[in-house]
Short mmCIF file of C-alpha atoms and ligand atoms in Angstrom, two decimals:
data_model
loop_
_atom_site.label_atom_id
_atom_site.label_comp_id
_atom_site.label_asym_id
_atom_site.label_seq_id
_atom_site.Cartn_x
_atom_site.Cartn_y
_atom_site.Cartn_z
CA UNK T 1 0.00 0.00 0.00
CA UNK T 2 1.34 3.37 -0.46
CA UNK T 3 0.16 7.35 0.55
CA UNK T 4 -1.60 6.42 3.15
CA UNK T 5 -1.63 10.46 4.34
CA UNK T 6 -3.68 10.22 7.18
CA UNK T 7 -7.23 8.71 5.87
CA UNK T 8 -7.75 6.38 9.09
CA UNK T 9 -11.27 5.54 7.45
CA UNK T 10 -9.78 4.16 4.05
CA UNK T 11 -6.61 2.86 6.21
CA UNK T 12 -9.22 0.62 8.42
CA UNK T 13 -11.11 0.28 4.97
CA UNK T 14 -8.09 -1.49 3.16
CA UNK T 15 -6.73 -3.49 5.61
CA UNK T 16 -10.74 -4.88 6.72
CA UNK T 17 -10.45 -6.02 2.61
CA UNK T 18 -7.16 -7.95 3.16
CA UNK T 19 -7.73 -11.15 4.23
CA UNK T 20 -4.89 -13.19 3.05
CA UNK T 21 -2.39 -13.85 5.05
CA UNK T 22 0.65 -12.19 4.52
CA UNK T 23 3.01 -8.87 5.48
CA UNK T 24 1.74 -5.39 4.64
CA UNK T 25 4.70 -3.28 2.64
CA UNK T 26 4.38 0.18 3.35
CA UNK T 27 5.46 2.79 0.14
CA UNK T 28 5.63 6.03 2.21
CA UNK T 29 3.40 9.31 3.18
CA UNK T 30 1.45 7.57 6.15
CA UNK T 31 1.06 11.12 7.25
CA UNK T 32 -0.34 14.37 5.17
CA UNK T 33 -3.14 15.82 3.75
CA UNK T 34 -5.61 13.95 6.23
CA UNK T 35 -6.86 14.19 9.93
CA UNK T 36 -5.44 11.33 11.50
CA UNK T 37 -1.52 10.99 11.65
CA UNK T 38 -1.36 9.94 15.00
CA UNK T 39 -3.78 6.50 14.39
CA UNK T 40 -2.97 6.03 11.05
CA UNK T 41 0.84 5.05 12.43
CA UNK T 42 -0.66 3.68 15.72
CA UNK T 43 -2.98 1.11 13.00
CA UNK T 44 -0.10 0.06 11.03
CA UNK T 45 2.26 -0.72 13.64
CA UNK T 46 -0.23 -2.84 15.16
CA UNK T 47 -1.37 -4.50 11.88
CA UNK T 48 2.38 -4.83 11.11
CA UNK T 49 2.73 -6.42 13.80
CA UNK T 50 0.21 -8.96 13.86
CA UNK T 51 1.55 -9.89 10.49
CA UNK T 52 4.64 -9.91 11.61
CA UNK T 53 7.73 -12.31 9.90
CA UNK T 54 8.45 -15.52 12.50
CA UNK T 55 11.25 -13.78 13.56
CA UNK T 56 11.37 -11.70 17.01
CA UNK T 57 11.84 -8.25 16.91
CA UNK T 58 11.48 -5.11 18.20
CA UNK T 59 8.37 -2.70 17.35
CA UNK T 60 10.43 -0.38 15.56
CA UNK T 61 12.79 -3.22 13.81
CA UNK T 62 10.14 -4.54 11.95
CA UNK T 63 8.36 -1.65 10.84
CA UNK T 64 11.87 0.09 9.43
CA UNK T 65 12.07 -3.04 7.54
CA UNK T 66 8.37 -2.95 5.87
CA UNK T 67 7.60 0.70 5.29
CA UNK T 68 9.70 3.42 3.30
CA UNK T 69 9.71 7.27 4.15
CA UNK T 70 7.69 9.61 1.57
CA UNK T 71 7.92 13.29 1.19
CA UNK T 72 5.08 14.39 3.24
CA UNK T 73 6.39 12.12 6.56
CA UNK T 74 9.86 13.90 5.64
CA UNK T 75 8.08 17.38 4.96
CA UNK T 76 6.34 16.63 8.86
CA UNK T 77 9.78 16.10 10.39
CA UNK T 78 11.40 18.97 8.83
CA UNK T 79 13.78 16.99 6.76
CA UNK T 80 12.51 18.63 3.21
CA UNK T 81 12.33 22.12 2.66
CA UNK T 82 8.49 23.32 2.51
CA UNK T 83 8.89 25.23 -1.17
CA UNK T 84 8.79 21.48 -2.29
CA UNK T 85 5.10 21.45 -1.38
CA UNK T 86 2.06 23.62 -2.76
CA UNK T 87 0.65 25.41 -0.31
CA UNK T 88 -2.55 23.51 0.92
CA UNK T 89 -0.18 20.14 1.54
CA UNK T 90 2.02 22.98 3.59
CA UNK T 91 -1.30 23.76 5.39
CA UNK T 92 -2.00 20.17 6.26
CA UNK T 93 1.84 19.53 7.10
CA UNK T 94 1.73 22.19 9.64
CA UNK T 95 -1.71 21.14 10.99
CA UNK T 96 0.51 17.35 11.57
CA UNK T 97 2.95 18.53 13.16
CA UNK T 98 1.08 20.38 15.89
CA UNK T 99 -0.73 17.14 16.30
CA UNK T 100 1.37 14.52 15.89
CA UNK T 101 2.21 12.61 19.38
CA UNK T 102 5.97 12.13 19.76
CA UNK T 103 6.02 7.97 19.31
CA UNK T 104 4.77 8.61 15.92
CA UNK T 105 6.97 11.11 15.18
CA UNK T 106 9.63 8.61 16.37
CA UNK T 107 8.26 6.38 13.69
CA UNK T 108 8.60 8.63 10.64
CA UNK T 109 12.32 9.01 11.72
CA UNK T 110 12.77 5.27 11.60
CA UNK T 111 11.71 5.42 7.93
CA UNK T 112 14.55 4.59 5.20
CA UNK T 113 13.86 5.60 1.79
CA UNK T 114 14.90 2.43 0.31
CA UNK T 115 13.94 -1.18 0.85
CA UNK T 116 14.67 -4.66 -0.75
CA UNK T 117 12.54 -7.47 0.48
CA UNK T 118 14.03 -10.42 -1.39
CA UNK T 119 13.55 -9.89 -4.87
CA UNK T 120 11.69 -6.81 -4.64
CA UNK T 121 12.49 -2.91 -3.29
CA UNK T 122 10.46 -0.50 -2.38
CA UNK T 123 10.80 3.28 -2.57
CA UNK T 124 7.88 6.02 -2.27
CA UNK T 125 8.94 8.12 -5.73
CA UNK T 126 11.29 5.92 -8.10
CA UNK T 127 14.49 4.02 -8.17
CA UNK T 128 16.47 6.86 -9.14
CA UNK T 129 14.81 9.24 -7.15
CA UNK T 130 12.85 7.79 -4.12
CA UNK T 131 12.05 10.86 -2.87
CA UNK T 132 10.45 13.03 -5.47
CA UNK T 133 9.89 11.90 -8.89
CA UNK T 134 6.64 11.04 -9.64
CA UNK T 135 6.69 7.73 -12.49
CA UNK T 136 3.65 7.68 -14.98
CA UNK T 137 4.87 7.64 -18.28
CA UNK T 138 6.39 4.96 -19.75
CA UNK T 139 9.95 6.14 -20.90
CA UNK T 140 10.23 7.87 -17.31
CA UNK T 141 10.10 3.68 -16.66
CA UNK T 142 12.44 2.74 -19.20
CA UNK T 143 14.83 4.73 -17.80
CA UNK T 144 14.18 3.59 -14.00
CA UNK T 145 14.27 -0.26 -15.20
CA UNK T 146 17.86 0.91 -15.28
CA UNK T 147 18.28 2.05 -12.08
CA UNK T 148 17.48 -1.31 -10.26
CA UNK T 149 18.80 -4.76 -10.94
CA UNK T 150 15.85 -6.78 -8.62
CA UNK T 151 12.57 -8.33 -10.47
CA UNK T 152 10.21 -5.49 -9.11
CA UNK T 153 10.33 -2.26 -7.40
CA UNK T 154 6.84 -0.99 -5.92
CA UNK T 155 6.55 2.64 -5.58
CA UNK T 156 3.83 5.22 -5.11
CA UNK T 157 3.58 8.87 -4.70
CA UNK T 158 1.85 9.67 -7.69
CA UNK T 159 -1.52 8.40 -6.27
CA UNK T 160 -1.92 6.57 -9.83
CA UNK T 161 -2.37 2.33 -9.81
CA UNK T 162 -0.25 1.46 -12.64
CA UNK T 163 2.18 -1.80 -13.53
CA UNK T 164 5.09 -1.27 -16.02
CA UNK T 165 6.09 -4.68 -17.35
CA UNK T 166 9.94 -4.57 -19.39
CA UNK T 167 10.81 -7.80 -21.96
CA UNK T 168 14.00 -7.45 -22.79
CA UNK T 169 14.40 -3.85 -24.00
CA UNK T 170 10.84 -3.47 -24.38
CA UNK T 171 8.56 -1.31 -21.64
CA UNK T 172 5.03 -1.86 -21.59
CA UNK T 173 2.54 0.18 -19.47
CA UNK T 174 -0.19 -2.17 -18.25
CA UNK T 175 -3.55 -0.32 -17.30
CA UNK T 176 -4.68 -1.92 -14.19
CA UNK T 177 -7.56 -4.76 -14.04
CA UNK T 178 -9.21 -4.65 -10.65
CA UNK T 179 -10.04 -7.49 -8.31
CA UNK T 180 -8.03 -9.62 -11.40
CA UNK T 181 -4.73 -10.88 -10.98
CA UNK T 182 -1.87 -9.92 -13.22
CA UNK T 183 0.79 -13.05 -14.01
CA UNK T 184 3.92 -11.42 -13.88
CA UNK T 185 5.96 -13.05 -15.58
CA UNK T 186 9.04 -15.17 -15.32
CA UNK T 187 11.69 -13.12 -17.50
CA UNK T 188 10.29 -9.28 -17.13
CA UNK T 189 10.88 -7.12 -14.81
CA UNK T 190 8.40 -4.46 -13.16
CA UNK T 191 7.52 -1.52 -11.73
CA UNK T 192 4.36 -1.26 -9.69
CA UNK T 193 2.08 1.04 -8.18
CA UNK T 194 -0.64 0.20 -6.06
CA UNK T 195 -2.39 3.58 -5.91
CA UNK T 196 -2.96 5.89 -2.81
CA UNK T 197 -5.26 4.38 0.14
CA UNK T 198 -5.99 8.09 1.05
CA UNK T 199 -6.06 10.07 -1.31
CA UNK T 200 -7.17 8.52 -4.83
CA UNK T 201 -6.44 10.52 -8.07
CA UNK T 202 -7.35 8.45 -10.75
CA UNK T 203 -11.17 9.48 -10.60
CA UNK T 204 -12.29 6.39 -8.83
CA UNK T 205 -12.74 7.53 -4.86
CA UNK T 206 -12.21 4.30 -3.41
CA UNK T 207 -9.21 3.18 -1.37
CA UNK T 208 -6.59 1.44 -3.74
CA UNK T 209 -3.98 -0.93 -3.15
CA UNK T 210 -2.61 -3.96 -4.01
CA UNK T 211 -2.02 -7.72 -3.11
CA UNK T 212 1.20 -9.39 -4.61
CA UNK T 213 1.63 -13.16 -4.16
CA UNK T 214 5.36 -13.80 -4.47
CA UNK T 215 5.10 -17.66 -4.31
CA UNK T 216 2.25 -17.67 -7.35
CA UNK T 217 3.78 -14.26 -8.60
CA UNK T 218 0.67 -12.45 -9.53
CA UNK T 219 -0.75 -9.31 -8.69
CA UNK T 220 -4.17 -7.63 -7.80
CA UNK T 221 -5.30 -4.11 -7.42
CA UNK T 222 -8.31 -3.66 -5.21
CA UNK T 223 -10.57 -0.81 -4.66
CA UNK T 224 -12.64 -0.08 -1.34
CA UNK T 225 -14.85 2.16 -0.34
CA UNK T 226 -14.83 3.77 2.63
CA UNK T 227 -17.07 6.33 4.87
CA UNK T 228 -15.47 9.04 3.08
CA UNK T 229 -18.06 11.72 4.90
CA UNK T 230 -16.81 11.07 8.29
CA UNK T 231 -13.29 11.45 6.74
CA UNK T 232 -14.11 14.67 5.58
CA UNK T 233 -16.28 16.26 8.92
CA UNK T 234 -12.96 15.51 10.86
CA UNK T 235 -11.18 17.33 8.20
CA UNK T 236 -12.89 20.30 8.47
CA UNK T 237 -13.30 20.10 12.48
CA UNK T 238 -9.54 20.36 12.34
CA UNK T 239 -9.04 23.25 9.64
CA UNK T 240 -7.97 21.59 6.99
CA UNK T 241 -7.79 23.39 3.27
CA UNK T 242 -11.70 23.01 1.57
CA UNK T 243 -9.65 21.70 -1.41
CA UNK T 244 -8.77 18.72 0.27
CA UNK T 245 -11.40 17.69 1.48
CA UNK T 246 -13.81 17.81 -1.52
CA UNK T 247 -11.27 16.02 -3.94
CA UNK T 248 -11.52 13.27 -1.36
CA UNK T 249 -15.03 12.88 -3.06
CA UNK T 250 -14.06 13.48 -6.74
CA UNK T 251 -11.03 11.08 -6.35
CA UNK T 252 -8.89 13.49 -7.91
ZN1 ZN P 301 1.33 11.01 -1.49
#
């Protein structure tokens, strides 16, 4: 799952859908834009948890090893310059960090910005840049199939589901099926976006991520909906730009 930013409702939404068994791979911006940084975290530690690999580790351990750091969560800590943000995800950053309860803050310092799980890494941007470029066209993705050597690299950030699938020197931008699985296959490599969980932007205002099985090696987006009302009333009980919270509804 990736850009989380705060949405507790399509957070609790998502992981309600996900029933298989398995770890939950985090791709950065927990926190931003929404009204609940402080649960959001609180959620997916717990989740993370419960999921947890057989080995025994410490809270913070295992989420640094399953969840990547995004420019909003650096943005909240002070790490990135605010000109890099327009001014109503400024707004919401500032609202966070009056809010958000030191634990929590704790986590988003944990965060790397790079992961590899196995055959697969994860980054919130791109390979080449993890923190800021935003991948959606398909020779941004030939060029970032260069910048890896594993079989996939998940990403997010640009709140757009998409799979890029390379053959050899071919790249091929695969529009996404939902709730039906994509074979990836034996010789390509990929690049994969699940989507945002709180803040859609593809026009469909339903949470999105994704469910990769690396024994079966397939992949599924999923959509859920979620009491996006209630999301919103909190939003505007704590201040929160009127932008925001309508293109919760539009999905844009
Ligand atoms: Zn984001």
């Amino acid at each position: 799952m990736a850009d989380v930013h705060s949405n507790l409702e399509a957070l609790e939404a998502v992981l309600e859908d996900f029933e298989e068994k398995g770890e939950i791979w985090c791709l950065g911006d927990v926190v931003g834009y929404g009204p609940n940084p402080n649960e959001c975290i609180a959620t997916l530690n717990h989740r993370g948890l419960q999921h947890g690999t057989t080995e025994k580790s410490t809270e913070s351990q295992r989420l640094v090893r399953y969840c990547v750091a995004g420019n909003h969560d650096l943005g909240v800590l002070g790490k990135l310059e605010l000109d890099w943000f327009n001014a109503f995800a400024v707004e919401a950053i500032e609202i966070t960090r009056k809010i958000i309860e030191k634990k929590h803050r704790n986590f988003l310092v944990s965060l790397p910005k790079f992961l590899k799980l196995g055959e697969a890494i994860l980054v919130h941007g791109s390979p080449r840049d993890p923190i800021f470029e935003y991948l959606s066209e398909t020779h941004q993705a030939e060029l970032n199939f260069e910048a890896f050597q594993e079989k996939i690299c998940f990403c997010g950030h640009s709140h757009y589901p998409v799979v890029f699938e390379k053959d050899d020197d071919v790249v091929r931008k695969i529009v996404p099926y939902f709730q039906k699985k994509i074979k990836l296959k034996k010789g390509c490599r990929y690049l994969i976006n699940p989507g945002s969980v709180g803040q859609p932007r593809d026009g469909d205002n339903r949470a999105s991520y994704g469910v990769f099985d690396d024994q079966k090696l397939t992949f599924e987006f999923r959509r859920v909906p979620y009491p996006i009302g209630k999301t919103q009333e909190k939003m505007r009980k704590l201040g929160l730009p009127g932008f925001l919270i309508q293109r919760l509804a539009l999905g844009r």
